[in-house]
Coordinates of C-alpha atoms in Angstrom, one line a residue:
D1 CA 17.4 -33.0 23.9
D2 CA 19.7 -30.5 25.7
E3 CA 22.7 -32.8 25.3
S4 CA 22.4 -33.0 21.5
N5 CA 21.5 -29.3 21.3
S6 CA 24.7 -28.3 23.0
S7 CA 26.8 -30.2 20.5
F8 CA 25.3 -28.5 17.4
F9 CA 28.5 -26.4 16.8
S10 CA 31.4 -28.7 17.2
G11 CA 34.6 -29.1 15.3
S12 CA 37.4 -26.7 14.5
G13 CA 37.6 -23.5 12.5
S14 CA 40.3 -22.5 10.1
D15 CA 41.1 -19.3 8.2
D16 CA 41.8 -19.5 4.5
S17 CA 44.5 -17.6 2.9
D18 CA 42.0 -15.3 1.1
G19 CA 40.6 -14.1 4.4
S20 CA 37.4 -16.2 4.4
S21 CA 36.7 -18.5 7.3
S22 CA 35.2 -22.0 7.2
H23 CA 34.2 -24.3 10.0
T24 CA 33.4 -28.0 10.0
C25 CA 30.4 -28.6 12.2
T26 CA 28.4 -31.8 12.9
S27 CA 24.7 -32.5 12.6
Y28 CA 22.8 -35.7 12.9
E29 CA 20.8 -37.9 10.7
D30 CA 17.9 -40.0 12.0
D31 CA 20.2 -43.1 12.3
D32 CA 22.8 -41.0 14.3
T33 CA 25.1 -41.0 11.3
F34 CA 27.4 -37.9 11.5
I35 CA 27.1 -35.6 8.6
S36 CA 29.9 -33.1 7.9
T37 CA 28.7 -29.6 7.2
D38 CA 30.9 -26.8 6.0
L39 CA 29.7 -23.4 7.2
T40 CA 31.1 -20.6 5.1
R41 CA 30.2 -17.0 4.7
T42 CA 27.7 -17.8 2.0
D43 CA 26.3 -20.9 3.5
T44 CA 25.0 -19.9 6.9
M45 CA 23.2 -16.9 8.3
L46 CA 22.3 -16.7 11.9
S47 CA 20.4 -13.9 13.7
E48 CA 20.7 -13.1 17.4
S49 CA 17.7 -11.7 19.2
D50 CA 16.4 -11.9 22.8
G51 CA 19.0 -14.5 23.9
H52 CA 18.5 -16.8 20.9
I53 CA 20.3 -17.6 17.7
E54 CA 17.9 -18.1 14.7
L55 CA 19.1 -20.3 11.9
L56 CA 18.1 -18.5 8.7
H57 CA 20.0 -20.5 6.1
T58 CA 22.3 -23.5 6.1
T59 CA 23.7 -26.0 3.7
T60 CA 24.2 -29.6 4.7
A61 CA 26.7 -31.7 2.6
N62 CA 25.9 -35.2 1.7
T63 CA 28.3 -37.9 2.7
P64 CA 28.9 -41.0 0.7
G65 CA 26.1 -43.5 1.4
S66 CA 23.8 -41.0 3.1
V67 CA 20.4 -40.3 1.7
N68 CA 18.6 -36.9 2.4
P69 CA 20.5 -36.1 5.6
T70 CA 18.4 -34.3 8.2
P71 CA 20.2 -31.5 10.1
Q72 CA 19.8 -31.3 13.8
Y73 CA 18.4 -27.8 13.3
H74 CA 16.3 -26.5 10.5
I75 CA 15.9 -23.1 8.9
G76 CA 13.9 -20.9 11.2
D77 CA 14.9 -22.8 14.3
R78 CA 15.5 -20.6 17.4
I79 CA 18.5 -21.9 19.3
P80 CA 18.9 -20.7 22.9
L81 CA 22.3 -19.2 23.4
S82 CA 22.5 -21.2 26.7
H83 CA 22.7 -24.4 24.6
I84 CA 25.8 -23.3 22.8
P85 CA 29.1 -23.8 24.7
P86 CA 31.0 -20.5 25.1
D87 CA 34.1 -22.0 23.4
E88 CA 32.0 -22.9 20.3
I89 CA 30.3 -19.5 19.9
P90 CA 33.1 -18.2 17.7
L91 CA 32.2 -20.9 15.2
I92 CA 29.0 -19.0 14.3
E93 CA 29.3 -17.5 10.9
R94 CA 30.4 -13.9 11.4
S95 CA 30.7 -12.5 7.9
L96 CA 27.0 -12.2 7.3
F97 CA 25.8 -11.4 10.8
G98 CA 28.9 -9.7 11.9
S99 CA 31.0 -10.4 14.9
L100 CA 29.1 -11.0 18.1
S101 CA 31.4 -8.5 19.8
M102 CA 30.7 -5.7 17.3
D103 CA 29.5 -2.5 18.9
E104 CA 25.8 -1.5 18.9
G105 CA 26.2 1.1 16.2
D106 CA 27.8 -1.3 13.7
R107 CA 25.2 -4.0 14.5
T108 CA 22.3 -1.5 14.0
E109 CA 23.8 -0.5 10.6
W110 CA 24.2 -4.1 9.6
V111 CA 20.6 -4.9 10.5
Q112 CA 19.2 -1.9 8.7
K113 CA 21.1 -2.7 5.6
H114 CA 20.0 -6.3 5.3
C115 CA 16.5 -5.6 6.6
T116 CA 16.0 -3.0 3.9
A117 CA 16.9 -5.5 1.2
A118 CA 14.6 -8.1 2.7
R119 CA 11.7 -5.7 2.9
L120 CA 12.2 -4.7 -0.7
N121 CA 12.2 -8.3 -1.8
A122 CA 9.1 -9.1 0.3
S123 CA 7.2 -6.1 -1.1
A124 CA 8.1 -7.2 -4.7
I125 CA 6.7 -10.7 -3.9
L126 CA 3.5 -9.2 -2.6
I127 CA 3.1 -7.1 -5.7
H128 CA 3.3 -10.3 -7.8
F129 CA 0.8 -12.0 -5.6
S130 CA -1.7 -9.1 -5.5
K131 CA -1.8 -9.0 -9.3
H132 CA -3.7 -12.3 -9.3
C133 CA -7.4 -12.0 -8.5
S134 CA -7.8 -15.2 -6.5
V135 CA -4.7 -14.3 -4.4
A136 CA -5.8 -10.7 -3.9
A137 CA -9.1 -11.9 -2.6
I138 CA -7.3 -14.0 0.1
M139 CA -4.8 -11.2 0.9
G140 CA -7.7 -8.7 1.5
T141 CA -9.0 -11.0 4.3
I142 CA -5.7 -11.1 6.2
D143 CA -5.9 -8.1 8.6
E144 CA -2.3 -8.3 9.8
L145 CA -1.1 -8.2 6.2
V146 CA -3.3 -5.3 5.2
N147 CA -2.5 -3.3 8.3
T148 CA 1.2 -3.8 7.7
I149 CA 1.0 -2.7 4.1
I150 CA -0.9 0.4 5.1
L151 CA 1.6 1.2 7.8
V152 CA 4.6 0.8 5.5
S153 CA 2.9 2.9 2.8
R154 CA 3.2 5.9 5.1
E155 CA 7.0 5.5 5.4
F156 CA 7.8 8.2 2.8
D157 CA 11.5 8.1 3.6
A158 CA 11.6 4.3 2.9
P159 CA 12.3 3.2 -0.7
L160 CA 9.6 0.5 -0.6
H161 CA 6.6 2.6 0.4
T162 CA 5.6 3.1 -3.3
K163 CA 5.5 -0.7 -3.8
C164 CA 3.2 -1.0 -0.8
I165 CA 0.9 1.6 -2.2
E166 CA 0.8 -0.4 -5.4
V167 CA -0.1 -3.5 -3.5
L168 CA -3.0 -1.6 -1.9
C169 CA -4.2 -0.5 -5.3
H170 CA -4.1 -4.1 -6.7
L171 CA -6.1 -5.3 -3.7
T172 CA -8.8 -2.8 -4.6
R173 CA -9.1 -4.3 -8.0
Y174 CA -11.0 -7.2 -6.5
I175 CA -14.5 -5.9 -5.8
G176 CA -15.0 -8.1 -2.8
N177 CA -12.2 -6.4 -0.9
N178 CA -13.5 -2.8 -1.3
Y179 CA -16.2 -2.6 1.3
A180 CA -13.8 -3.6 4.1
L181 CA -10.8 -1.7 2.7
A182 CA -12.8 1.6 2.6
R183 CA -13.5 1.1 6.3
K184 CA -10.1 -0.2 7.3
K185 CA -8.4 2.0 9.9
G186 CA -5.8 4.2 8.3
M187 CA -6.6 3.1 4.7
V188 CA -8.3 6.3 3.5
D189 CA -5.9 8.6 5.4
T190 CA -2.9 6.8 3.9
L191 CA -4.3 7.2 0.4
I192 CA -4.9 10.9 1.0
K193 CA -1.3 11.3 2.1
C194 CA 0.0 9.4 -0.9
G195 CA -2.3 11.3 -3.2
R196 CA -0.5 14.5 -2.0
S197 CA 2.9 13.0 -2.5
K198 CA 5.6 14.7 -4.6
V199 CA 6.3 11.3 -6.3
P200 CA 4.1 10.8 -9.4
D201 CA 3.9 7.0 -8.9
D202 CA 2.7 7.4 -5.3
R203 CA -0.1 9.7 -6.5
T204 CA -1.1 7.5 -9.4
W205 CA -1.5 4.3 -7.3
A206 CA -3.3 6.2 -4.6
I207 CA -5.8 7.8 -7.0
R208 CA -6.4 4.6 -8.8
A209 CA -7.2 3.0 -5.4
F210 CA -9.7 5.8 -4.8
Q211 CA -11.2 5.2 -8.2
N212 CA -11.8 1.5 -7.4
L213 CA -13.1 2.2 -3.9
T214 CA -15.6 4.8 -5.2
A215 CA -16.8 2.4 -7.9
L216 CA -18.6 0.5 -5.1
E217 CA -21.9 2.3 -4.5
S218 CA -21.9 1.6 -0.7
N219 CA -18.6 3.4 -0.4
R220 CA -19.4 6.7 -2.1
A221 CA -21.2 8.6 0.6
G222 CA -18.4 8.0 3.1
L223 CA -15.7 9.0 0.5
S224 CA -17.4 12.2 -0.6
T225 CA -15.4 14.4 1.8
N226 CA -14.0 17.8 1.1
T227 CA -10.5 16.5 1.7
I228 CA -10.8 13.6 -0.8
L229 CA -12.5 15.7 -3.4
T230 CA -9.8 18.3 -3.1
V231 CA -7.1 15.7 -3.7
L232 CA -9.0 14.3 -6.7
S233 CA -9.5 17.8 -8.2
I234 CA -5.8 18.6 -7.8
S235 CA -4.7 15.3 -9.4
A236 CA -7.2 15.9 -12.3
M237 CA -5.2 19.1 -13.1
R238 CA -1.8 17.5 -13.1
N239 CA 0.1 16.6 -16.3
G240 CA 0.2 12.8 -15.8
L241 CA -2.4 11.2 -18.0
E242 CA -2.9 8.1 -15.9
E243 CA -3.3 10.2 -12.8
Q244 CA -5.8 12.5 -14.6
L245 CA -7.8 9.6 -15.8
A246 CA -8.0 8.0 -12.4
A247 CA -9.0 11.3 -10.7
V248 CA -11.7 12.2 -13.2
G249 CA -13.0 8.6 -13.1
A250 CA -13.2 8.8 -9.3
L251 CA -15.1 12.1 -9.5
L252 CA -17.5 10.5 -12.0
N253 CA -18.1 7.6 -9.6
L254 CA -18.9 10.1 -6.8
S255 CA -21.2 12.1 -9.0
G256 CA -23.5 9.1 -9.2
E257 CA -24.2 9.3 -5.5
P258 CA -27.1 11.7 -4.5
G259 CA -25.6 12.4 -1.2
A260 CA -22.4 13.5 -2.8
I261 CA -23.9 16.4 -4.8
V262 CA -23.6 18.9 -2.0
P263 CA -19.9 18.1 -1.3
L264 CA -19.2 18.1 -5.0
T265 CA -20.7 21.5 -5.5
N266 CA -19.4 22.9 -2.2
T267 CA -15.8 21.8 -2.5
K268 CA -13.6 24.6 -3.9
N269 CA -12.5 24.2 -7.5
V270 CA -14.1 20.8 -8.2
L271 CA -16.7 22.1 -10.7
A272 CA -14.2 24.6 -12.0
T273 CA -11.8 21.8 -12.7
L274 CA -14.4 19.7 -14.5
V275 CA -15.4 22.6 -16.7
H276 CA -11.8 23.4 -17.5
L277 CA -11.1 19.8 -18.5
A278 CA -14.2 19.6 -20.6
H279 CA -13.4 22.7 -22.6
N280 CA -9.6 22.4 -22.8
G281 CA -8.6 21.3 -26.3
D282 CA -5.3 20.0 -25.0
T283 CA -6.9 17.6 -22.6
C284 CA -7.0 13.9 -23.6
A285 CA -10.2 12.9 -25.3
D286 CA -11.0 10.3 -22.6
V287 CA -10.5 12.9 -19.8
R288 CA -12.8 15.4 -21.6
N289 CA -15.5 12.8 -22.2
T290 CA -15.4 11.7 -18.5
A291 CA -15.4 15.3 -17.3
C292 CA -18.5 16.1 -19.5
D293 CA -20.2 13.0 -18.2
C294 CA -19.5 14.0 -14.6
I295 CA -20.9 17.5 -15.2
S296 CA -24.0 16.1 -16.8
T297 CA -24.6 13.7 -14.0
I298 CA -24.3 16.5 -11.4
G299 CA -26.7 18.6 -13.4
L300 CA -29.2 15.8 -13.6
W301 CA -29.1 15.4 -9.8
L302 CA -29.6 19.1 -9.3
Q303 CA -32.5 19.1 -11.7
A304 CA -34.0 16.2 -9.9
L305 CA -33.6 18.0 -6.6
A306 CA -35.4 21.0 -8.0
G307 CA -38.3 18.8 -9.1
V308 CA -39.0 17.4 -5.7
G309 CA -38.8 20.8 -3.9
V310 CA -41.7 21.7 -1.6
V311 CA -44.0 24.1 -3.5
P312 CA -47.2 25.7 -2.1
K313 CA -50.4 24.0 -3.2
D314 CA -51.8 27.1 -4.9
T315 CA -48.7 27.6 -7.1
E316 CA -49.2 27.2 -10.8
M317 CA -47.3 24.1 -12.0
E318 CA -44.7 24.8 -14.7
L319 CA -42.2 22.8 -16.5
L320 CA -38.6 23.2 -15.3
P321 CA -36.5 25.0 -16.2
T322 CA -38.7 28.0 -17.0
H323 CA -35.9 30.0 -18.5
G324 CA -37.5 33.0 -16.8
I325 CA -35.8 35.9 -15.0
C326 CA -36.4 37.6 -11.7
G327 CA -36.1 41.2 -10.5
W328 CA -37.3 43.5 -7.7
E329 CA -39.7 46.2 -8.8
R330 CA -37.9 46.8 -12.0
W331 CA -38.8 49.8 -14.2
V332 CA -39.5 48.5 -17.6
N333 CA -40.1 51.7 -19.6
L334 CA -40.1 55.5 -19.2
T335 CA -42.7 57.4 -21.3
N336 CA -43.5 61.2 -20.9
G337 CA -41.9 61.2 -17.5
Q338 CA -44.1 58.3 -16.4
H339 CA -42.6 55.0 -15.5
T340 CA -44.3 51.7 -16.2

């Protein structure tokens, strides 16, 4: 109730000789037994927002004879500032949150510093989760989570955006996620931007994600765009082996889609890149084999297209290719001034 809420912070504060402050506050157990709680700089962290104090971490000391004391407030509770008497506000731990009277610039700096650390930790946890197939399957169904990861992946000035790209890549490892991910707003654009990044890890994770997305047949037609093909061909020519393998693998996947043949042959440097990789002795064997496979698949589709072309009925049927040549009214020979 309001009366008990207003007495959450009670007691007196004292300053230790080493400059740290500690405060004895009271909280309640179910049987109304008072429990003494010492709030120090490392014990309590409270965050102020929109007129509330949020209890982020607290330690409750056991008193003799008490069993599992229950604090009046719990981690995550939002305490209205109006419930805290003005004379008790100074008892709020200041060293972690900073003084309530600090100016806006200092407070913003403090928030940015601690939020950055929290975001890095959160992204590291998500990476561990996404590496497990069963967990990745669940993560892929949570729109708010996926949308947030996509958004943060575009923050190229933030140190954690590479971790978020890695999370997206791990989500594509589960086949069941890939149909929805390929159609998720901002997903493809984000991978394109990351595929053009100056950071090798950004590019590798993004191209690997493309490789997994294009492995799903229903995604290939939509991903066979000039922009994506250009990103893949540029990555295939870079020095990073993992990036090369992922890029050529994605091109091979797209070459298996009949609707992708025109974009593949139309996009500048795609075929030239594949031919270069296939004939370059310095290229990794796996990259060369994949490039050759891709060229062969494209050639097969082109031959199939030639075989189903509309031919006049009176045309003599011939096996293709004919290996013939064509010319316009060529002169074959010149004998005694006569041309034949």
